Amino acid sequence: MPSYTAPVDDMMFLFEKLRNNQKYNELEKYKEVTTDLVKDILQEAAKINQNLILPLAKAGDENPAVLENGVVRTPPGYKEAYKKYIEDGWTSLSCDPKYGGQGMPKTVSAFFDEMLSSASLSFKLYSELSIGAYNCINHHATDDIKNKYLPKIVEGKWSGTMCLTEPVCGTDLGLLRTKAKKQTDGTYKISGQKIFITSGDHDLTENIIHLVLARADDSPAGTKGISLFLVPKFVVKDDGTIGPRNGISTGSIETKMGIKGSATCVLNFDDATGYMIGAKEKGLSAMFTMMNLERIVVGIQGLGISEIAYQNSLSYAKERKQGKSNNSSSKNGADFIIEHADIRRTLLNMKSIIEGERALCFWLSQQTEVSLNHPDEKTRQEASDYVSLMTPVVKSLFTDLAMEITSDAMQIHGGYGYTKDQGIEQLYRDNRITPIYEGTNSVQASDLVFRKLSNKNGNIINKFLDQVKSECETDNEKIKPFLSEFNKNLDTLKKFSDWMTDKATTSKDDVSAAANDYLKTLGYVSIAYAWIKVLEVSFKDYEENKNFYNDKIDTARFYFDKVLPRAEHHYKSAISGSSNIMNFKFN
């Protein structure tokens, strides 16, 4: 089984030193969230993830969730761990105190999300969608619905799902067939089938609250006719107690490559009682409240799995001997593989990406909080635009790079990485879903280039680039070599953005073919931006903790020398166009 130590020191460094966003610091509701409080939370989070949840990863992989006589049973140890998990209040961490939450900002809860992803992604998924459902209900439901359902979800006694995909539609939700028939009492009867429903059924909670996309019987075809409904597994009585079983049954659970401890269900809705959430025929926009936040969390899943893969690769490289390094001083026997240049390169590649991603996520968490809570509408909108711009980047790049990192982790472990004993191949398998669910990474790239670069508020990418450039101006001579490389790539991104804007009017195939390359270019430059912010602190506060800051500076140097040049490669590949792709004749 892989070992894991939560990177609390690095997380606390970000919280202490990079919490310098002026707009974020203007949020009154987080004035009392002190460094000492956050450190206490993260240290307790580290304990539960390292000691209680980490062993569940192997248990869930070897004893997957099963469907027995219509009941989904979670792997051994899950029920006991979940009981402790909710007793300690972890489901309520970022929720509103009005409903029993602790009211922590996403700058804190994102760290916890990462730890959970490292420890056991399968276990995490049972509570993760509950937070998504909480956010959606909190933003769009009536006060009666909120007061009836949110306290139990926050407490963790009830869980949540989102039900979008059907056998006939995945990305193209306009094709969905699930129907909603209005009743005289204002409720709806929901009928249809949903597939690939994460945590669609299980034995961990008293009730499961499904958020279901369906079409009212008098609504038009296509995406414009879709509404959102809350459909509980058990009908909830007026007094808040659980009533009879609703018309929902589990048809089957999927046999998967990874995340085997997570029950991925086929759900059948047969005249199930549902309650409309939000406005009629505005279901997609309401569901996107849940989906967009979930896409960022999926990116954090990739980051978390990358972290545990790196930690175990580093430990293994320090204890495994093979061959003699080029600078070997050993007269007899072999050297530890960490002495070999290519192994060191691979480890530094992992480390520089992971720490850059974590810093970028922290920046994005601050922007998210500003977009939700700042008193000034214009400030909220600007932050919201940046969150929208960066959401597909974090979801796609972080999960794609997690595939690279987990693959490299197996390579470092050699044959032992390929066997089940070390648990490294499980990290690869568990992560493989992250580039697929919540909208495949290619869909994310298309969403970025066709919808997120510009919107009704103007040219968002240019605003972002201007802000980044202005924030990175400095007189510090030590940062200037990094800035020189950064500005070259920033210029490349600007040229790439202009090329995409031009091609959008002349050749949309060129834009589509370049979408993944563009997303990665934006992603690598954005991570470099986060590294610049880290470097500013590292040089300024160097004397406070020389060893820590030396490590940061050297890791950043690797990123700028060895990883950031990928951005230029993606740009050159993309501007070759799409004619060869579209004119190629497949046999």
Short mmCIF file of C-alpha atoms in Angstrom, two decimals, residues 321-523:
data_model
loop_
_atom_site.label_atom_id
_atom_site.label_comp_id
_atom_site.label_asym_id
_atom_site.label_seq_id
_atom_site.Cartn_x
_atom_site.Cartn_y
_atom_site.Cartn_z
CA LYS A 321 19.72 0.30 -6.08
CA GLN A 322 20.28 -0.33 -9.79
CA GLY A 323 23.40 0.26 -11.89
CA LYS A 324 26.10 2.88 -11.44
CA SER A 325 25.42 6.57 -11.97
CA ASN A 326 27.66 8.66 -14.20
CA ASN A 327 29.29 10.25 -11.16
CA SER A 328 29.37 7.15 -9.01
CA SER A 329 31.84 7.00 -6.14
CA SER A 330 30.73 3.51 -5.21
CA LYS A 331 33.50 0.94 -5.67
CA ASN A 332 31.27 -2.04 -5.13
CA GLY A 333 27.65 -2.66 -6.03
CA ALA A 334 25.06 -0.34 -7.49
CA ASP A 335 23.89 3.19 -6.69
CA PHE A 336 20.48 4.28 -5.52
CA ILE A 337 18.43 5.11 -8.59
CA ILE A 338 17.93 8.67 -7.37
CA GLU A 339 21.55 9.25 -8.36
CA HIS A 340 20.71 8.65 -12.04
CA ALA A 341 20.09 11.83 -14.04
CA ASP A 342 16.93 10.64 -15.76
CA ILE A 343 15.30 9.56 -12.49
CA ARG A 344 16.15 12.92 -10.94
CA ARG A 345 14.68 14.67 -13.99
CA THR A 346 11.48 12.65 -13.69
CA LEU A 347 11.11 13.38 -9.99
CA LEU A 348 11.73 17.10 -10.47
CA ASN A 349 9.21 17.14 -13.30
CA MET A 350 6.60 15.72 -10.92
CA LYS A 351 7.51 18.05 -8.06
CA SER A 352 7.63 21.25 -10.13
CA ILE A 353 4.25 20.54 -11.70
CA ILE A 354 2.56 19.55 -8.43
CA GLU A 355 3.74 22.54 -6.43
CA GLY A 356 2.91 24.92 -9.28
CA GLU A 357 -0.57 23.42 -9.60
CA ARG A 358 -1.18 23.76 -5.88
CA ALA A 359 -0.19 27.44 -5.98
CA LEU A 360 -2.44 28.07 -9.00
CA CYS A 361 -5.33 26.32 -7.23
CA PHE A 362 -4.84 28.57 -4.23
CA TRP A 363 -5.05 31.63 -6.49
CA LEU A 364 -8.20 30.20 -8.11
CA SER A 365 -9.75 29.51 -4.69
CA GLN A 366 -9.32 33.16 -3.79
CA GLN A 367 -10.92 34.24 -7.08
CA THR A 368 -13.83 31.86 -6.44
CA GLU A 369 -14.50 33.37 -3.02
CA VAL A 370 -14.33 36.90 -4.45
CA SER A 371 -16.76 35.93 -7.22
CA LEU A 372 -19.26 34.67 -4.64
CA ASN A 373 -18.88 37.05 -1.73
CA HIS A 374 -17.37 40.44 -2.63
CA PRO A 375 -19.75 43.36 -2.00
CA ASP A 376 -18.89 45.09 -5.29
CA GLU A 377 -20.75 43.64 -8.29
CA LYS A 378 -18.07 44.59 -10.83
CA THR A 379 -15.38 42.95 -8.71
CA ARG A 380 -17.49 39.81 -8.35
CA GLN A 381 -18.02 39.64 -12.11
CA GLU A 382 -14.35 40.08 -12.95
CA ALA A 383 -13.41 37.29 -10.54
CA SER A 384 -16.20 35.11 -11.93
CA ASP A 385 -14.83 35.60 -15.45
CA TYR A 386 -11.37 34.49 -14.32
CA VAL A 387 -12.84 31.43 -12.58
CA SER A 388 -14.74 30.53 -15.76
CA LEU A 389 -11.59 30.97 -17.83
CA MET A 390 -9.47 28.82 -15.55
CA THR A 391 -12.01 26.07 -14.74
CA PRO A 392 -11.45 24.01 -17.93
CA VAL A 393 -7.69 24.55 -17.59
CA VAL A 394 -7.53 23.19 -14.05
CA LYS A 395 -9.88 20.31 -14.85
CA SER A 396 -8.05 19.24 -18.00
CA LEU A 397 -4.39 20.06 -17.51
CA PHE A 398 -4.19 18.81 -13.94
CA THR A 399 -5.81 15.49 -14.81
CA ASP A 400 -3.77 15.01 -18.00
CA LEU A 401 -0.58 15.74 -16.09
CA ALA A 402 -1.70 13.32 -13.38
CA MET A 403 -1.77 10.62 -16.07
CA GLU A 404 1.81 11.57 -16.97
CA ILE A 405 2.90 11.60 -13.33
CA THR A 406 1.26 8.29 -12.35
CA SER A 407 2.71 6.67 -15.48
CA ASP A 408 6.16 8.00 -14.58
CA ALA A 409 5.67 6.75 -11.03
CA MET A 410 5.12 3.24 -12.38
CA GLN A 411 8.22 3.62 -14.53
CA ILE A 412 10.36 4.63 -11.55
CA HIS A 413 9.08 1.60 -9.62
CA GLY A 414 9.88 -0.65 -12.59
CA GLY A 415 8.29 -4.07 -12.51
CA TYR A 416 7.13 -3.50 -8.95
CA GLY A 417 5.11 -0.52 -10.17
CA TYR A 418 3.27 -2.74 -12.61
CA THR A 419 2.28 -5.27 -9.95
CA LYS A 420 -0.47 -4.70 -7.42
CA ASP A 421 1.75 -5.11 -4.34
CA GLN A 422 3.05 -1.52 -4.28
CA GLY A 423 -0.29 0.10 -5.12
CA ILE A 424 1.23 2.39 -7.75
CA GLU A 425 -0.67 0.92 -10.69
CA GLN A 426 -3.90 1.59 -8.77
CA LEU A 427 -3.09 5.30 -8.72
CA TYR A 428 -2.82 5.20 -12.52
CA ARG A 429 -6.12 3.32 -12.82
CA ASP A 430 -7.97 5.48 -10.31
CA ASN A 431 -6.84 8.67 -12.01
CA ARG A 432 -7.79 7.47 -15.50
CA ILE A 433 -11.39 8.53 -15.02
CA THR A 434 -10.50 12.14 -14.16
CA PRO A 435 -9.83 13.24 -17.78
CA ILE A 436 -13.19 11.67 -18.72
CA TYR A 437 -15.90 12.52 -16.21
CA GLU A 438 -17.44 15.95 -15.61
CA GLY A 439 -16.99 16.61 -19.32
CA THR A 440 -14.09 15.01 -21.18
CA ASN A 441 -10.93 17.04 -21.49
CA SER A 442 -11.54 17.62 -25.18
CA VAL A 443 -14.97 19.04 -24.34
CA GLN A 444 -13.28 21.28 -21.76
CA ALA A 445 -10.85 22.53 -24.39
CA SER A 446 -13.69 23.33 -26.80
CA ASP A 447 -15.60 25.07 -24.02
CA LEU A 448 -12.52 27.18 -23.31
CA VAL A 449 -11.83 28.35 -26.84
CA PHE A 450 -15.41 28.84 -28.00
CA ARG A 451 -17.04 30.20 -24.83
CA LYS A 452 -14.55 31.34 -22.19
CA LEU A 453 -12.01 33.55 -23.95
CA SER A 454 -14.61 36.24 -24.56
CA ASN A 455 -18.09 36.83 -23.24
CA LYS A 456 -20.62 39.64 -22.77
CA ASN A 457 -18.12 41.33 -20.45
CA GLY A 458 -15.48 41.60 -23.16
CA ASN A 459 -12.22 39.91 -24.04
CA ILE A 460 -11.53 37.92 -20.86
CA ILE A 461 -8.25 36.37 -21.95
CA ASN A 462 -6.70 39.76 -22.73
CA LYS A 463 -7.86 41.12 -19.36
CA PHE A 464 -6.26 38.12 -17.70
CA LEU A 465 -2.99 38.53 -19.59
CA ASP A 466 -2.86 42.24 -18.78
CA GLN A 467 -3.45 41.57 -15.09
CA VAL A 468 -0.80 38.84 -15.00
CA LYS A 469 1.75 41.05 -16.73
CA SER A 470 1.12 43.97 -14.37
CA GLU A 471 1.34 41.75 -11.28
CA CYS A 472 4.64 40.26 -12.40
CA GLU A 473 6.52 43.53 -12.80
CA THR A 474 9.37 43.71 -10.27
CA ASP A 475 12.72 45.32 -9.58
CA ASN A 476 14.05 42.19 -7.89
CA GLU A 477 17.14 41.22 -9.92
CA LYS A 478 16.95 37.61 -8.74
CA ILE A 479 13.52 37.10 -10.30
CA LYS A 480 14.37 38.73 -13.62
CA PRO A 481 15.84 35.57 -15.27
CA PHE A 482 12.58 33.78 -14.48
CA LEU A 483 10.53 36.75 -15.66
CA SER A 484 12.42 36.90 -18.94
CA GLU A 485 11.41 33.33 -19.76
CA PHE A 486 7.90 33.92 -18.43
CA ASN A 487 7.35 37.02 -20.57
CA LYS A 488 8.47 35.20 -23.71
CA ASN A 489 5.85 32.55 -23.09
CA LEU A 490 3.28 35.17 -22.17
CA ASP A 491 3.92 36.76 -25.58
CA THR A 492 3.49 33.34 -27.20
CA LEU A 493 0.16 32.93 -25.43
CA LYS A 494 -0.91 36.36 -26.65
CA LYS A 495 0.00 35.47 -30.26
CA PHE A 496 -1.81 32.16 -29.86
CA SER A 497 -4.91 33.94 -28.52
CA ASP A 498 -4.91 36.39 -31.44
CA TRP A 499 -4.50 33.50 -33.89
CA MET A 500 -7.48 31.70 -32.31
CA THR A 501 -9.60 34.86 -32.48
CA ASP A 502 -8.78 35.30 -36.16
CA LYS A 503 -9.41 31.64 -37.03
CA ALA A 504 -12.75 31.66 -35.20
CA THR A 505 -14.11 33.82 -38.03
CA THR A 506 -12.44 31.98 -40.92
CA SER A 507 -11.92 28.32 -39.94
CA LYS A 508 -13.59 26.81 -36.91
CA ASP A 509 -11.93 23.47 -37.70
CA ASP A 510 -8.57 25.15 -37.12
CA VAL A 511 -9.84 26.36 -33.73
CA SER A 512 -11.21 22.93 -32.78
CA ALA A 513 -8.02 21.19 -33.83
CA ALA A 514 -5.96 23.67 -31.81
CA ALA A 515 -8.18 23.69 -28.72
CA ASN A 516 -6.22 21.16 -26.66
CA ASP A 517 -2.93 22.80 -27.57
CA TYR A 518 -4.31 26.20 -26.58
CA LEU A 519 -5.61 24.93 -23.24
CA LYS A 520 -2.22 23.45 -22.41
CA THR A 521 -0.37 26.60 -23.44
CA LEU A 522 -2.63 28.68 -21.21
CA GLY A 523 -2.23 26.12 -18.45
#
